[in-house]
Amino acid sequence: MKTNFNLLFYLKKQKAYVSGNMPVYMRITVNGKRSEVSAGRDCEPSGWNNHAGRGIGTKSEVRALNSYLDTLQAKVMNAHQQLIGAGESITADRLRNQFIGRAEKPYYIVALFNEHNDQVKALIGNGFVANTLKSYRSSYKHLSLFVQHQYGIADMDIKSLNHAFIVNYEFYLKTVCKCSGVSAAKYVKHLKKIVNNCLANKWLSDNPFINYRSKAKAKEKEFLMQNELEAIVIKGITIERLIQVRDIFVFCCYTGLCYADVQKLQRHQIAKGVDGEQWIFTTRQKTDTNSRIPLLAIAADIVNKYADHPQCVNKNLVLPVLSNQRMNSYLKEIADICGITKTLTFHMARHTFATTVTLSNGVPIESVSKMLGHTNIKTTQHYAKVLDLKVSKDMALLRKKFANE
């Protein structure tokens, strides 16, 4: 990307200057920002043309000065061409550094993203999970293809990033990649993480995200109503594999555990709580936060049902959980058998626990947040929708109160 610049030679007056020659300085200006360096020569103010930026006269010393300044100007022009040839962004400081042979190390956005993903890969099991890496790899692929699509190059200097780059990237994700608004916002958020790292390392002086605001709104997540949940619980199913999946799904509807957490749940993680009843004591794989959940009777019955299952006995697991893909596939069959028209997915169990099982039955959202292992109640609000039924119950109490006054 070509960027023009202005070059000016001028006499710089020093603080202690009284009379005599003044040093000649060279000022490079790019997009209104300046960078200066001494030209290594001096000149008498009366013999200097401020407009031309050169010495006045035809004496040999003046001709030598002007010739020298012409040589410096040619070198700056050459440094400018070198930066353009390297595909680097042009700034006043970078052009000055290139000219004096002190060019700063360039950092490229796609390469930095790839380096970030390598670090995430090395930390799987120690702060990151495989699905997180998978998401970052998808983001890396989208970003690298966007740079090629938009600019016709394989990579670009991090200093070339600006507001337009981010807006165009979001547009590219939604149009060319057919990403939903939420998915596009996630990929832009990944890019922001790389940019924040560059800002922290002072590789970037200006934040290209400063005026960017995502307009994406989270899609409403579906959950089972009480009658739908009961239909799944009481339905007479004869196929063994579907019975197993149904039981594990129902267990999560009454505990709020996600797939990753129920899959790794071990027997010793169910123990007596502060009230003397059975509780689940686990750590969320996604956020590494503690989660403590009182075990309701229906969930406890399912635990006991699989106590002697070979997979549970051999691996000290609470339940024999299948792969996520198979679980979701079998749940579609269960939905058909039970007459559920919603697209049944395993993660719907977590939403059902937050909404139908707890919140709609009067459990405070703070308690729901604690059981779900959230660190921010705003995250819980994403799961727990206030049902019309709950609103109706709350308003009935209010009506009763007013009626008695």
Short mmCIF file of C-alpha atoms in Angstrom, two decimals:
data_model
loop_
_atom_site.label_atom_id
_atom_site.label_comp_id
_atom_site.label_asym_id
_atom_site.label_seq_id
_atom_site.Cartn_x
_atom_site.Cartn_y
_atom_site.Cartn_z
CA MET A 1 0.00 0.00 0.00
CA LYS A 2 1.67 3.17 -1.24
CA THR A 3 1.86 6.11 1.16
CA ASN A 4 3.25 9.50 0.15
CA PHE A 5 5.49 11.56 2.40
CA ASN A 6 6.87 15.08 2.67
CA LEU A 7 10.53 15.89 3.22
CA LEU A 8 11.82 19.20 4.54
CA PHE A 9 15.33 20.45 5.34
CA TYR A 10 15.41 23.31 7.83
CA LEU A 11 17.68 25.08 10.29
CA LYS A 12 17.02 24.14 13.90
CA LYS A 13 17.65 26.83 16.47
CA GLN A 14 19.26 25.45 19.62
CA LYS A 15 18.31 26.73 23.07
CA ALA A 16 21.66 28.39 23.70
CA TYR A 17 21.93 29.84 20.19
CA VAL A 18 23.14 33.46 19.97
CA SER A 19 24.68 33.78 16.53
CA GLY A 20 26.58 31.85 13.87
CA ASN A 21 25.74 28.65 12.02
CA MET A 22 22.69 26.52 12.88
CA PRO A 23 22.42 22.75 12.39
CA VAL A 24 20.48 21.48 9.38
CA TYR A 25 17.72 19.01 10.22
CA MET A 26 15.62 16.76 8.02
CA ARG A 27 11.91 16.38 8.80
CA ILE A 28 9.88 13.49 7.37
CA THR A 29 6.08 13.84 7.52
CA VAL A 30 3.63 11.02 6.83
CA ASN A 31 -0.12 11.50 7.35
CA GLY A 32 0.50 14.54 9.53
CA LYS A 33 2.99 12.79 11.85
CA ARG A 34 6.61 13.95 11.90
CA SER A 35 9.98 12.37 12.53
CA GLU A 36 13.24 14.32 12.53
CA VAL A 37 16.93 13.55 12.21
CA SER A 38 20.05 15.70 11.98
CA ALA A 39 21.48 16.10 8.47
CA GLY A 40 24.99 16.33 9.91
CA ARG A 41 25.66 19.78 8.40
CA ASP A 42 25.18 23.41 9.46
CA CYS A 43 24.58 26.73 7.75
CA GLU A 44 24.46 30.47 8.46
CA PRO A 45 20.76 31.56 8.69
CA SER A 46 21.36 34.46 6.30
CA GLY A 47 22.59 31.98 3.69
CA TRP A 48 19.60 29.65 3.93
CA ASN A 49 16.44 29.56 1.78
CA ASN A 50 13.63 28.34 4.07
CA HIS A 51 11.20 27.78 1.19
CA ALA A 52 13.62 25.68 -0.89
CA GLY A 53 15.27 24.03 2.07
CA ARG A 54 18.71 24.67 0.58
CA GLY A 55 21.68 26.98 0.92
CA ILE A 56 21.78 30.25 -1.03
CA GLY A 57 24.59 31.10 -3.42
CA THR A 58 27.06 29.55 -5.80
CA LYS A 59 30.13 29.27 -3.62
CA SER A 60 31.77 25.88 -3.53
CA GLU A 61 30.77 25.24 0.11
CA VAL A 62 27.13 26.06 -0.66
CA ARG A 63 27.10 23.83 -3.73
CA ALA A 64 28.68 21.04 -1.64
CA LEU A 65 25.98 21.46 1.05
CA ASN A 66 23.14 21.41 -1.47
CA SER A 67 24.61 18.41 -3.26
CA TYR A 68 24.86 16.59 0.05
CA LEU A 69 21.24 17.40 0.89
CA ASP A 70 20.18 16.17 -2.57
CA THR A 71 21.96 12.88 -1.81
CA LEU A 72 20.11 12.56 1.53
CA GLN A 73 16.81 13.21 -0.23
CA ALA A 74 17.57 10.48 -2.78
CA LYS A 75 18.39 8.05 0.06
CA VAL A 76 15.07 8.80 1.77
CA MET A 77 13.28 8.17 -1.54
CA ASN A 78 15.14 4.86 -1.82
CA ALA A 79 14.19 3.91 1.76
CA HIS A 80 10.57 4.69 0.90
CA GLN A 81 10.71 2.38 -2.12
CA GLN A 82 12.26 -0.38 -0.01
CA LEU A 83 9.40 -0.24 2.48
CA ILE A 84 6.85 -0.31 -0.33
CA GLY A 85 8.63 -3.26 -1.94
CA ALA A 86 8.52 -5.15 1.35
CA GLY A 87 4.79 -4.51 1.63
CA GLU A 88 5.24 -2.67 4.93
CA SER A 89 3.15 0.23 6.14
CA ILE A 90 4.78 3.64 5.83
CA THR A 91 5.10 5.80 8.93
CA ALA A 92 7.37 8.77 9.59
CA ASP A 93 9.37 6.87 12.22
CA ARG A 94 9.67 3.75 10.10
CA LEU A 95 10.86 5.72 7.09
CA ARG A 96 13.44 7.58 9.20
CA ASN A 97 14.66 4.31 10.73
CA GLN A 98 14.92 2.70 7.32
CA PHE A 99 16.91 5.70 6.09
CA ILE A 100 19.43 5.63 8.98
CA GLY A 101 19.73 1.81 8.84
CA ARG A 102 17.92 1.17 12.07
CA ALA A 103 14.76 -0.38 10.67
CA GLU A 104 12.49 -1.79 13.37
CA LYS A 105 11.39 -5.40 13.23
CA PRO A 106 8.06 -5.68 11.43
CA TYR A 107 5.27 -7.80 12.92
CA TYR A 108 2.76 -9.44 10.63
CA ILE A 109 -0.82 -10.13 11.68
CA VAL A 110 -1.30 -13.61 10.16
CA ALA A 111 2.09 -14.78 11.45
CA LEU A 112 1.28 -13.47 14.94
CA PHE A 113 -2.04 -15.30 14.89
CA ASN A 114 -0.31 -18.53 13.89
CA GLU A 115 2.23 -18.04 16.70
CA HIS A 116 -0.65 -17.51 19.14
CA ASN A 117 -2.28 -20.77 18.02
CA ASP A 118 0.98 -22.66 18.52
CA GLN A 119 1.07 -21.38 22.10
CA VAL A 120 -2.55 -22.43 22.68
CA LYS A 121 -1.73 -25.89 21.31
CA ALA A 122 1.17 -26.22 23.75
CA LEU A 123 -1.14 -25.27 26.63
CA ILE A 124 -3.95 -27.76 25.93
CA GLY A 125 -4.74 -29.39 29.23
CA ASN A 126 -3.13 -26.50 31.09
CA GLY A 127 -5.63 -23.68 30.66
CA PHE A 128 -6.95 -24.51 27.18
CA VAL A 129 -9.01 -27.33 25.68
CA ALA A 130 -8.94 -28.84 22.20
CA ASN A 131 -12.18 -27.14 21.13
CA THR A 132 -10.69 -23.73 21.90
CA LEU A 133 -7.75 -24.46 19.60
CA LYS A 134 -10.17 -25.64 16.92
CA SER A 135 -12.01 -22.31 17.12
CA TYR A 136 -8.77 -20.31 16.91
CA ARG A 137 -7.64 -22.35 13.91
CA SER A 138 -10.88 -21.53 12.10
CA SER A 139 -10.31 -17.88 12.94
CA TYR A 140 -6.74 -18.03 11.62
CA LYS A 141 -7.98 -19.54 8.35
CA HIS A 142 -10.61 -16.81 7.89
CA LEU A 143 -8.12 -14.03 8.63
CA SER A 144 -5.41 -15.33 6.28
CA LEU A 145 -7.91 -15.77 3.43
CA PHE A 146 -9.31 -12.28 4.07
CA VAL A 147 -5.87 -10.65 3.80
CA GLN A 148 -5.31 -12.49 0.52
CA HIS A 149 -8.81 -11.63 -0.73
CA GLN A 150 -8.77 -7.95 0.28
CA TYR A 151 -5.14 -6.97 -0.31
CA GLY A 152 -3.73 -9.63 -2.61
CA ILE A 153 -0.86 -10.48 -0.23
CA ALA A 154 -0.14 -13.41 2.07
CA ASP A 155 0.37 -11.29 5.19
CA MET A 156 0.49 -7.66 6.24
CA ASP A 157 2.20 -5.48 8.80
CA ILE A 158 0.30 -5.16 12.07
CA LYS A 159 0.73 -1.37 11.77
CA SER A 160 -1.42 -1.40 8.66
CA LEU A 161 -4.47 -2.38 10.70
CA ASN A 162 -7.07 0.34 11.04
CA HIS A 163 -10.81 0.76 11.56
CA ALA A 164 -11.53 0.04 7.89
CA PHE A 165 -9.64 -3.27 8.10
CA ILE A 166 -11.82 -4.46 10.99
CA VAL A 167 -15.10 -3.35 9.41
CA ASN A 168 -14.16 -4.95 6.08
CA TYR A 169 -13.11 -8.17 7.86
CA GLU A 170 -16.47 -8.39 9.63
CA PHE A 171 -18.25 -7.77 6.32
CA TYR A 172 -16.13 -10.47 4.64
CA LEU A 173 -16.99 -12.98 7.37
CA LYS A 174 -20.72 -12.36 6.99
CA THR A 175 -20.82 -12.29 3.18
CA VAL A 176 -18.04 -14.43 1.72
CA CYS A 177 -17.78 -16.89 4.63
CA LYS A 178 -21.55 -16.83 5.37
CA CYS A 179 -20.89 -16.56 9.12
CA SER A 180 -23.72 -15.58 11.44
CA GLY A 181 -23.45 -12.27 13.27
CA VAL A 182 -22.45 -14.03 16.48
CA SER A 183 -19.80 -16.16 14.75
CA ALA A 184 -18.38 -13.14 12.93
CA ALA A 185 -18.20 -11.25 16.24
CA LYS A 186 -16.31 -14.18 17.78
CA TYR A 187 -13.70 -14.18 15.00
CA VAL A 188 -13.28 -10.40 15.25
CA LYS A 189 -12.86 -10.83 19.01
CA HIS A 190 -10.03 -13.30 18.33
CA LEU A 191 -8.34 -10.67 16.15
CA LYS A 192 -8.78 -8.13 18.95
CA LYS A 193 -6.91 -10.45 21.30
CA ILE A 194 -3.89 -10.40 18.96
CA VAL A 195 -4.13 -6.60 18.63
CA ASN A 196 -4.27 -6.17 22.41
CA ASN A 197 -1.12 -8.25 22.73
CA CYS A 198 0.61 -6.00 20.17
CA LEU A 199 -0.48 -2.91 22.09
CA ALA A 200 0.85 -4.40 25.33
CA ASN A 201 4.22 -5.07 23.66
CA LYS A 202 4.22 -1.56 22.14
CA TRP A 203 4.37 -2.96 18.63
CA LEU A 204 1.32 -0.80 17.96
CA SER A 205 0.89 2.79 19.10
CA ASP A 206 -2.73 3.24 17.97
CA ASN A 207 -5.59 0.87 18.75
CA PRO A 208 -7.55 0.12 15.53
CA PHE A 209 -10.48 -1.11 17.66
CA ILE A 210 -10.90 2.23 19.44
CA ASN A 211 -14.02 3.23 17.46
CA TYR A 212 -15.27 -0.26 16.64
CA ARG A 213 -18.46 -1.60 18.23
CA SER A 214 -19.95 -4.96 17.39
CA LYS A 215 -23.68 -4.93 16.70
CA ALA A 216 -24.08 -8.70 16.94
CA LYS A 217 -26.72 -9.97 19.31
CA ALA A 218 -26.57 -13.42 20.85
CA LYS A 219 -29.08 -15.82 19.36
CA GLU A 220 -31.78 -16.94 21.74
CA LYS A 221 -30.98 -20.46 22.94
CA GLU A 222 -33.77 -23.00 23.07
CA PHE A 223 -34.64 -24.98 26.18
CA LEU A 224 -37.26 -27.54 27.14
CA MET A 225 -40.46 -26.51 28.86
CA GLN A 226 -41.58 -28.56 31.87
CA ASN A 227 -44.08 -30.65 29.87
CA GLU A 228 -41.42 -31.40 27.20
CA LEU A 229 -38.89 -32.45 29.83
CA GLU A 230 -41.45 -34.69 31.53
CA ALA A 231 -42.34 -36.26 28.17
CA ILE A 232 -38.73 -37.33 27.73
CA VAL A 233 -38.42 -38.57 31.32
CA ILE A 234 -41.55 -40.79 31.33
CA LYS A 235 -41.45 -42.01 27.73
CA GLY A 236 -41.17 -45.77 27.45
CA ILE A 237 -38.10 -46.34 25.27
CA THR A 238 -37.01 -49.89 24.41
CA ILE A 239 -33.78 -49.26 22.49
CA GLU A 240 -30.86 -49.57 24.91
CA ARG A 241 -28.59 -46.94 23.31
CA LEU A 242 -31.42 -44.37 23.36
CA ILE A 243 -32.24 -45.19 26.98
CA GLN A 244 -28.62 -44.51 27.91
CA VAL A 245 -28.50 -41.19 26.05
CA ARG A 246 -31.90 -40.17 27.45
CA ASP A 247 -30.72 -40.84 31.01
CA ILE A 248 -27.52 -38.83 30.62
CA PHE A 249 -29.40 -35.96 28.97
CA VAL A 250 -31.99 -35.90 31.78
CA PHE A 251 -29.19 -36.04 34.36
CA CYS A 252 -27.74 -32.86 32.85
CA CYS A 253 -31.17 -31.22 32.74
CA TYR A 254 -31.26 -31.61 36.53
CA THR A 255 -27.61 -30.74 37.23
CA GLY A 256 -26.71 -28.15 34.57
CA LEU A 257 -23.50 -29.94 33.56
CA CYS A 258 -22.31 -29.45 29.99
CA TYR A 259 -21.10 -32.32 27.83
CA ALA A 260 -17.38 -31.92 28.63
CA ASP A 261 -18.03 -31.84 32.38
CA VAL A 262 -20.41 -34.81 32.60
CA GLN A 263 -18.10 -36.84 30.36
CA LYS A 264 -15.23 -36.51 32.84
CA LEU A 265 -17.33 -36.59 36.03
CA GLN A 266 -15.86 -39.15 38.43
CA ARG A 267 -17.45 -40.95 41.34
CA HIS A 268 -15.41 -39.27 44.04
CA GLN A 269 -16.77 -35.92 42.82
CA ILE A 270 -20.16 -36.82 44.28
CA ALA A 271 -20.02 -36.43 48.06
CA LYS A 272 -21.91 -35.04 51.05
CA GLY A 273 -22.41 -31.28 51.06
CA VAL A 274 -22.94 -28.78 53.86
CA ASP A 275 -26.54 -29.99 54.31
CA GLY A 276 -25.59 -33.67 54.58
CA GLU A 277 -27.10 -34.39 51.14
CA GLN A 278 -25.29 -35.59 48.01
CA TRP A 279 -23.62 -32.84 45.99
CA ILE A 280 -21.52 -32.71 42.83
CA PHE A 281 -18.11 -31.09 43.39
CA THR A 282 -16.40 -30.48 40.07
CA THR A 283 -14.33 -28.00 38.11
CA ARG A 284 -15.58 -26.71 34.78
CA GLN A 285 -13.29 -27.74 31.95
CA LYS A 286 -14.06 -24.61 29.93
CA THR A 287 -13.27 -21.98 32.57
CA ASP A 288 -11.45 -23.95 35.28
CA THR A 289 -13.90 -22.61 37.88
CA ASN A 290 -15.41 -24.61 40.73
CA SER A 291 -19.01 -25.79 40.45
CA ARG A 292 -21.02 -27.22 43.37
CA ILE A 293 -24.45 -28.66 42.62
CA PRO A 294 -26.89 -30.32 45.03
CA LEU A 295 -27.97 -33.67 43.54
CA LEU A 296 -31.73 -33.82 43.00
CA ALA A 297 -33.50 -37.16 43.47
CA ILE A 298 -34.04 -37.87 39.76
CA ALA A 299 -30.35 -37.24 39.04
CA ALA A 300 -29.29 -39.42 42.01
CA ASP A 301 -31.45 -42.28 40.70
CA ILE A 302 -29.68 -42.11 37.34
CA VAL A 303 -26.28 -42.21 39.07
CA ASN A 304 -27.30 -45.33 40.97
CA LYS A 305 -28.67 -46.94 37.81
CA TYR A 306 -25.24 -46.92 36.17
CA ALA A 307 -23.17 -47.73 39.25
CA ASP A 308 -22.34 -51.20 37.88
CA HIS A 309 -21.91 -50.24 34.24
CA PRO A 310 -18.55 -51.69 32.99
CA GLN A 311 -17.37 -48.35 31.55
CA CYS A 312 -18.15 -46.56 34.81
CA VAL A 313 -16.49 -49.24 36.94
CA ASN A 314 -13.33 -49.47 34.83
CA LYS A 315 -12.80 -45.71 34.52
CA ASN A 316 -14.31 -44.62 37.86
CA LEU A 317 -16.88 -42.54 35.97
CA VAL A 318 -20.36 -41.56 37.09
CA LEU A 319 -22.02 -42.11 33.70
CA PRO A 320 -21.10 -43.90 30.43
CA VAL A 321 -21.09 -40.88 28.12
CA LEU A 322 -20.81 -41.43 24.36
CA SER A 323 -19.16 -39.03 21.92
CA ASN A 324 -20.82 -35.65 21.57
CA GLN A 325 -21.63 -36.35 17.94
CA ARG A 326 -23.38 -39.64 18.75
CA MET A 327 -25.19 -38.12 21.72
CA ASN A 328 -26.64 -35.33 19.55
CA SER A 329 -27.51 -37.78 16.79
CA TYR A 330 -29.41 -40.07 19.17
CA LEU A 331 -31.14 -37.10 20.78
CA LYS A 332 -32.76 -36.35 17.41
CA GLU A 333 -34.27 -39.86 17.49
CA ILE A 334 -35.44 -39.35 21.07
CA ALA A 335 -37.09 -36.06 20.09
CA ASP A 336 -39.03 -37.84 17.33
CA ILE A 337 -40.11 -40.63 19.69
CA CYS A 338 -41.25 -38.15 22.35
CA GLY A 339 -42.96 -35.76 19.93
CA ILE A 340 -40.55 -32.91 20.62
CA THR A 341 -40.52 -30.51 17.65
CA LYS A 342 -37.51 -28.52 18.87
CA THR A 343 -34.04 -29.39 17.57
CA LEU A 344 -32.81 -31.37 20.57
CA THR A 345 -29.09 -30.91 21.32
CA PHE A 346 -27.10 -31.96 24.35
CA HIS A 347 -26.29 -28.38 25.35
CA MET A 348 -30.04 -27.71 25.60
CA ALA A 349 -29.92 -29.62 28.88
CA ARG A 350 -27.82 -26.86 30.47
CA HIS A 351 -30.28 -24.19 29.32
CA THR A 352 -33.18 -26.30 30.58
CA PHE A 353 -31.58 -26.60 34.01
CA ALA A 354 -31.01 -22.85 34.23
CA THR A 355 -34.47 -21.91 33.03
CA THR A 356 -37.09 -24.61 33.58
CA VAL A 357 -35.65 -26.55 36.51
CA THR A 358 -34.23 -23.74 38.66
CA LEU A 359 -35.21 -20.17 37.74
CA SER A 360 -38.87 -20.91 37.00
CA ASN A 361 -39.12 -22.72 40.35
CA GLY A 362 -37.94 -19.73 42.33
CA VAL A 363 -34.21 -20.47 42.65
CA PRO A 364 -32.41 -17.09 42.74
CA ILE A 365 -30.24 -16.33 39.74
CA GLU A 366 -27.23 -15.92 42.05
CA SER A 367 -27.59 -19.56 43.12
CA VAL A 368 -28.08 -20.67 39.52
CA SER A 369 -24.92 -18.80 38.53
CA LYS A 370 -22.97 -20.53 41.31
CA MET A 371 -24.15 -23.99 40.28
CA LEU A 372 -23.37 -23.35 36.62
CA GLY A 373 -19.83 -22.34 37.59
CA HIS A 374 -20.09 -18.85 36.11
CA THR A 375 -17.79 -16.07 37.26
CA ASN A 376 -20.09 -13.34 35.95
CA ILE A 377 -23.84 -13.25 36.49
CA LYS A 378 -24.25 -11.70 33.03
CA THR A 379 -23.22 -15.06 31.61
CA THR A 380 -26.00 -16.72 33.61
CA GLN A 381 -28.54 -14.25 32.26
CA HIS A 382 -27.69 -15.55 28.79
CA TYR A 383 -28.85 -19.01 29.92
CA ALA A 384 -31.67 -18.18 32.29
CA LYS A 385 -34.64 -16.59 30.57
CA VAL A 386 -37.52 -15.38 32.70
CA LEU A 387 -40.50 -17.46 31.65
CA ASP A 388 -44.00 -16.03 31.30
CA LEU A 389 -45.08 -18.60 33.87
CA LYS A 390 -42.56 -17.25 36.39
CA VAL A 391 -43.69 -13.69 35.68
CA SER A 392 -47.29 -14.81 36.19
CA LYS A 393 -46.45 -16.38 39.57
CA ASP A 394 -44.56 -13.29 40.70
CA MET A 395 -47.39 -10.99 39.68
CA ALA A 396 -49.96 -13.25 41.39
CA LEU A 397 -48.11 -12.73 44.66
CA LEU A 398 -48.12 -8.99 44.02
CA ARG A 399 -51.86 -8.99 43.27
CA LYS A 400 -52.49 -10.93 46.48
CA LYS A 401 -50.43 -8.41 48.44
CA PHE A 402 -52.38 -5.47 47.04
CA ALA A 403 -55.69 -7.24 47.62
CA ASN A 404 -54.91 -7.65 51.32
CA GLU A 405 -54.00 -4.01 51.84
#
